[in-house]
């Protein structure tokens, strides 16, 4: 079983829709990261969370430490949001991230 | 993501050649991490280094792969005698402190022909 599980694996939305991507983790963490990867592109760090909620533009990330669950929300989605979104956990011990397998989002005009 | 510089962006090597991937961390960052993303798979940890020290190489293949982060200059991930299965995207991340404030590079896409 992976330490980090993401859902859905693939997601297609119409432009303007509200999108939610979920992440569950099984390890104790110091922080939870949401990353964005465009096709053939690099990785951009969107959020780092250790508690509560963060907002940046149309993106919102939340985390529930007790339930070991985080969500990434995109409001008023746009085709340029099409990318793979990756959840990554920094565990309390050890030196590595644990990555989810990613959610491939396609926003259709 | 100009903070962490990786080069080259694309690298083509024939089987049996050596591949050298470079990562210059963000200014002020002394922790470097290498990750590999195989086609159709997620990112996997390879190695964590601080200046002149390998801290954790538990994700590195036992043979042909090595990494260094010298006192001066970029971190280098070296793959000797490459095989087709080494074709992947290799990402570097850096941080100021362990486990906090990571920044990723744009990756090096290695293709072995």
Coordinates of C-alpha atoms in Angstrom, one line a residue:
Chain A
X1 CA 0.0 0.0 0.0
X2 CA 1.3 3.4 -0.9
X3 CA 1.9 5.9 1.9
X4 CA 0.1 8.5 -0.1
X5 CA -3.1 7.9 -2.1
X6 CA -4.7 10.3 -4.4
X7 CA -8.1 10.4 -6.1
X8 CA -9.3 10.6 -8.7
X9 CA -6.5 9.4 -11.0
X10 CA -8.0 11.2 -14.0
X11 CA -10.4 14.1 -14.1
X12 CA -12.1 15.9 -17.0
X13 CA -14.0 19.1 -16.3
X14 CA -15.7 21.8 -18.2
X15 CA -14.3 25.3 -18.0
X16 CA -15.7 27.1 -15.0
X17 CA -16.3 24.0 -12.9
X18 CA -15.2 23.7 -9.3
X19 CA -12.6 20.9 -9.0
X20 CA -11.6 18.9 -6.0
X21 CA -8.6 16.5 -5.8
X22 CA -8.2 14.4 -2.7
X23 CA -5.1 13.0 -0.9
X24 CA -4.9 10.6 2.0
X25 CA -1.7 9.6 3.7
X26 CA -0.8 7.0 6.3
X27 CA 2.4 8.3 7.7
X28 CA 3.0 11.0 10.4
X29 CA 3.9 14.2 8.5
X30 CA 5.7 17.4 9.1
X31 CA 4.1 18.9 6.0
X32 CA 1.9 18.1 3.0
X33 CA 2.7 19.5 -0.4
X34 CA 0.7 20.0 -3.5
X35 CA 2.7 20.1 -6.7
X36 CA 1.7 20.8 -10.3
X37 CA 3.4 19.3 -13.4
X38 CA 2.5 20.4 -16.9
X39 CA 3.0 17.9 -19.7
X40 CA 6.7 17.6 -20.5
X41 CA 7.3 20.3 -17.9
X42 CA 8.9 20.8 -14.6
X43 CA 7.3 20.6 -11.2
X44 CA 5.9 23.7 -9.4
X45 CA 5.2 23.7 -5.7
X46 CA 1.7 25.1 -5.2
X47 CA 1.3 24.7 -1.5
X48 CA 3.0 23.4 1.6
X49 CA 0.6 22.8 4.5
X50 CA 1.0 21.6 8.1
X51 CA -2.5 22.6 9.3
X52 CA -5.7 24.4 8.2
X53 CA -6.1 26.0 4.8
X54 CA -4.2 28.1 2.3
X55 CA -5.4 30.0 -0.7
X56 CA -3.6 31.3 -3.7
X57 CA -5.7 32.9 -6.4
X58 CA -8.2 30.3 -7.6
X59 CA -6.4 27.5 -5.7
X60 CA -7.3 26.4 -2.2
X61 CA -5.6 23.6 -0.2
X62 CA -6.9 22.2 3.0
X63 CA -5.6 19.6 5.4
X64 CA -7.2 17.7 8.3
X65 CA -4.4 16.3 10.4
X66 CA -6.6 14.0 12.5
X67 CA -8.1 12.4 9.5
X68 CA -4.8 12.4 7.5
X69 CA -6.5 13.9 4.5
X70 CA -5.9 16.9 2.3
X71 CA -7.8 18.4 -0.6
X72 CA -6.9 20.7 -3.4
X73 CA -9.7 22.8 -4.9
X74 CA -9.7 24.8 -8.1
X75 CA -12.5 27.4 -8.4
X76 CA -13.6 28.6 -11.9
X77 CA -11.4 26.1 -13.6
X78 CA -9.6 27.1 -16.9
X79 CA -8.0 25.1 -19.6
X80 CA -4.6 26.4 -18.5
X81 CA -5.2 24.5 -15.2
X82 CA -4.8 21.2 -17.2
X83 CA -1.9 19.5 -15.6
X84 CA -1.0 16.6 -13.3
X85 CA -1.4 17.5 -9.6
X86 CA 0.7 15.6 -7.2
X87 CA 0.3 15.3 -3.4
X88 CA 3.5 14.7 -1.5
X89 CA 4.0 14.0 2.2
X90 CA 7.1 15.0 4.2
X91 CA 7.2 12.4 6.9
X92 CA 8.2 13.2 10.5
X93 CA 11.1 10.9 10.2
X94 CA 13.3 10.2 7.3
X95 CA 14.5 12.4 4.5
X96 CA 12.3 11.8 1.6
X97 CA 8.9 12.8 0.2
X98 CA 6.3 10.2 -0.3
X99 CA 4.4 11.0 -3.5
X100 CA 1.0 10.2 -4.7
X101 CA 0.7 8.9 -8.2
X102 CA -0.9 12.2 -9.4
X103 CA -4.2 13.3 -10.7
X104 CA -4.3 14.2 -14.4
X105 CA -6.7 17.1 -14.9
X106 CA -8.0 18.2 -18.2
X107 CA -10.2 21.3 -18.4
X108 CA -12.2 21.5 -21.6
X109 CA -13.1 25.0 -23.0
Chain B
X1 CA 10.9 27.7 -11.5
X2 CA 14.2 29.4 -12.1
X3 CA 15.4 29.0 -8.5
X4 CA 16.7 25.4 -8.9
X5 CA 18.6 25.0 -12.1
X6 CA 18.9 21.7 -13.7
X7 CA 20.8 21.0 -16.9
X8 CA 20.6 19.7 -19.4
X9 CA 16.8 19.8 -19.9
X10 CA 17.1 16.9 -22.4
X11 CA 19.8 14.4 -22.6
X12 CA 20.1 11.6 -25.2
X13 CA 22.6 8.8 -24.5
X14 CA 23.4 5.5 -26.3
X15 CA 23.3 2.3 -24.2
X16 CA 26.6 1.9 -22.4
X17 CA 27.4 5.6 -22.2
X18 CA 27.5 7.8 -19.1
X19 CA 24.9 10.4 -18.2
X20 CA 25.7 13.3 -16.0
X21 CA 22.8 15.4 -14.6
X22 CA 23.5 18.7 -12.9
X23 CA 21.5 20.5 -10.3
X24 CA 22.3 23.9 -8.9
X25 CA 20.2 24.5 -5.8
X26 CA 18.5 27.8 -4.9
X27 CA 20.8 30.4 -3.3
X28 CA 21.1 29.7 0.4
X29 CA 19.8 26.1 0.1
X30 CA 22.3 23.4 1.3
X31 CA 20.0 20.4 1.1
X32 CA 19.5 18.6 -2.3
X33 CA 17.2 15.8 -3.2
X34 CA 17.1 13.8 -6.4
X35 CA 13.9 12.1 -7.6
X36 CA 13.2 9.9 -10.7
X37 CA 9.9 9.8 -12.6
X38 CA 9.7 6.8 -14.8
X39 CA 7.2 6.9 -17.8
X40 CA 3.7 6.5 -16.6
X41 CA 4.8 6.3 -12.9
X42 CA 5.0 8.7 -10.0
X43 CA 8.0 10.3 -8.5
X44 CA 10.4 8.2 -6.5
X45 CA 13.0 9.4 -4.1
X46 CA 16.6 8.6 -5.0
X47 CA 19.1 10.4 -2.8
X48 CA 19.4 13.2 -0.3
X49 CA 22.6 15.2 0.0
X50 CA 24.1 18.1 1.9
X51 CA 27.3 19.8 1.0
X52 CA 29.9 17.1 0.6
X53 CA 27.8 14.5 2.3
X54 CA 25.4 11.8 1.2
X55 CA 22.7 11.7 3.9
X56 CA 20.3 9.1 2.5
X57 CA 20.8 7.1 -0.6
X58 CA 18.1 4.5 0.1
X59 CA 16.4 5.1 -3.2
X60 CA 19.4 4.8 -5.4
X61 CA 19.9 1.7 -7.5
X62 CA 22.8 -0.3 -6.1
X63 CA 24.9 -0.3 -9.2
X64 CA 25.8 2.3 -11.9
X65 CA 24.2 5.3 -10.0
X66 CA 26.1 7.8 -7.9
X67 CA 25.5 11.3 -6.6
X68 CA 27.7 14.0 -5.2
X69 CA 27.2 17.5 -3.9
X70 CA 30.7 19.1 -3.7
X71 CA 31.6 22.1 -1.6
X72 CA 31.7 24.2 -4.7
X73 CA 29.5 23.7 -7.7
X74 CA 26.3 21.9 -8.5
X75 CA 25.1 18.5 -7.4
X76 CA 25.8 15.8 -9.9
X77 CA 23.8 12.6 -10.5
X78 CA 25.9 10.2 -12.5
X79 CA 24.6 7.1 -14.3
X80 CA 27.3 4.9 -15.7
X81 CA 26.7 2.4 -18.6
X82 CA 23.1 3.6 -19.2
X83 CA 20.4 1.1 -20.2
X84 CA 17.0 1.8 -21.8
X85 CA 15.3 1.4 -18.4
X86 CA 17.2 4.5 -17.2
X87 CA 15.1 6.6 -19.5
X88 CA 13.1 8.9 -17.2
X89 CA 12.7 12.4 -16.0
X90 CA 15.1 13.2 -13.1
X91 CA 14.1 16.0 -10.8
X92 CA 16.2 17.8 -8.3
X93 CA 14.8 19.7 -5.3
X94 CA 16.5 21.9 -2.8
X95 CA 15.7 23.3 0.6
X96 CA 17.2 25.5 3.2
X97 CA 16.3 23.2 6.0
X98 CA 15.6 19.5 6.1
X99 CA 12.0 18.7 5.4
X100 CA 10.9 22.3 4.8
X101 CA 10.5 24.7 2.0
X102 CA 11.3 22.6 -1.0
X103 CA 11.8 24.1 -4.5
X104 CA 11.9 21.8 -7.5
X105 CA 13.9 22.2 -10.7
X106 CA 12.4 21.7 -14.1
X107 CA 14.0 18.3 -14.5
X108 CA 16.3 16.5 -16.9
X109 CA 14.7 14.1 -19.4
X110 CA 17.1 11.3 -20.2
X111 CA 16.4 9.2 -23.2
X112 CA 18.6 6.1 -23.7
X113 CA 18.6 4.9 -27.3

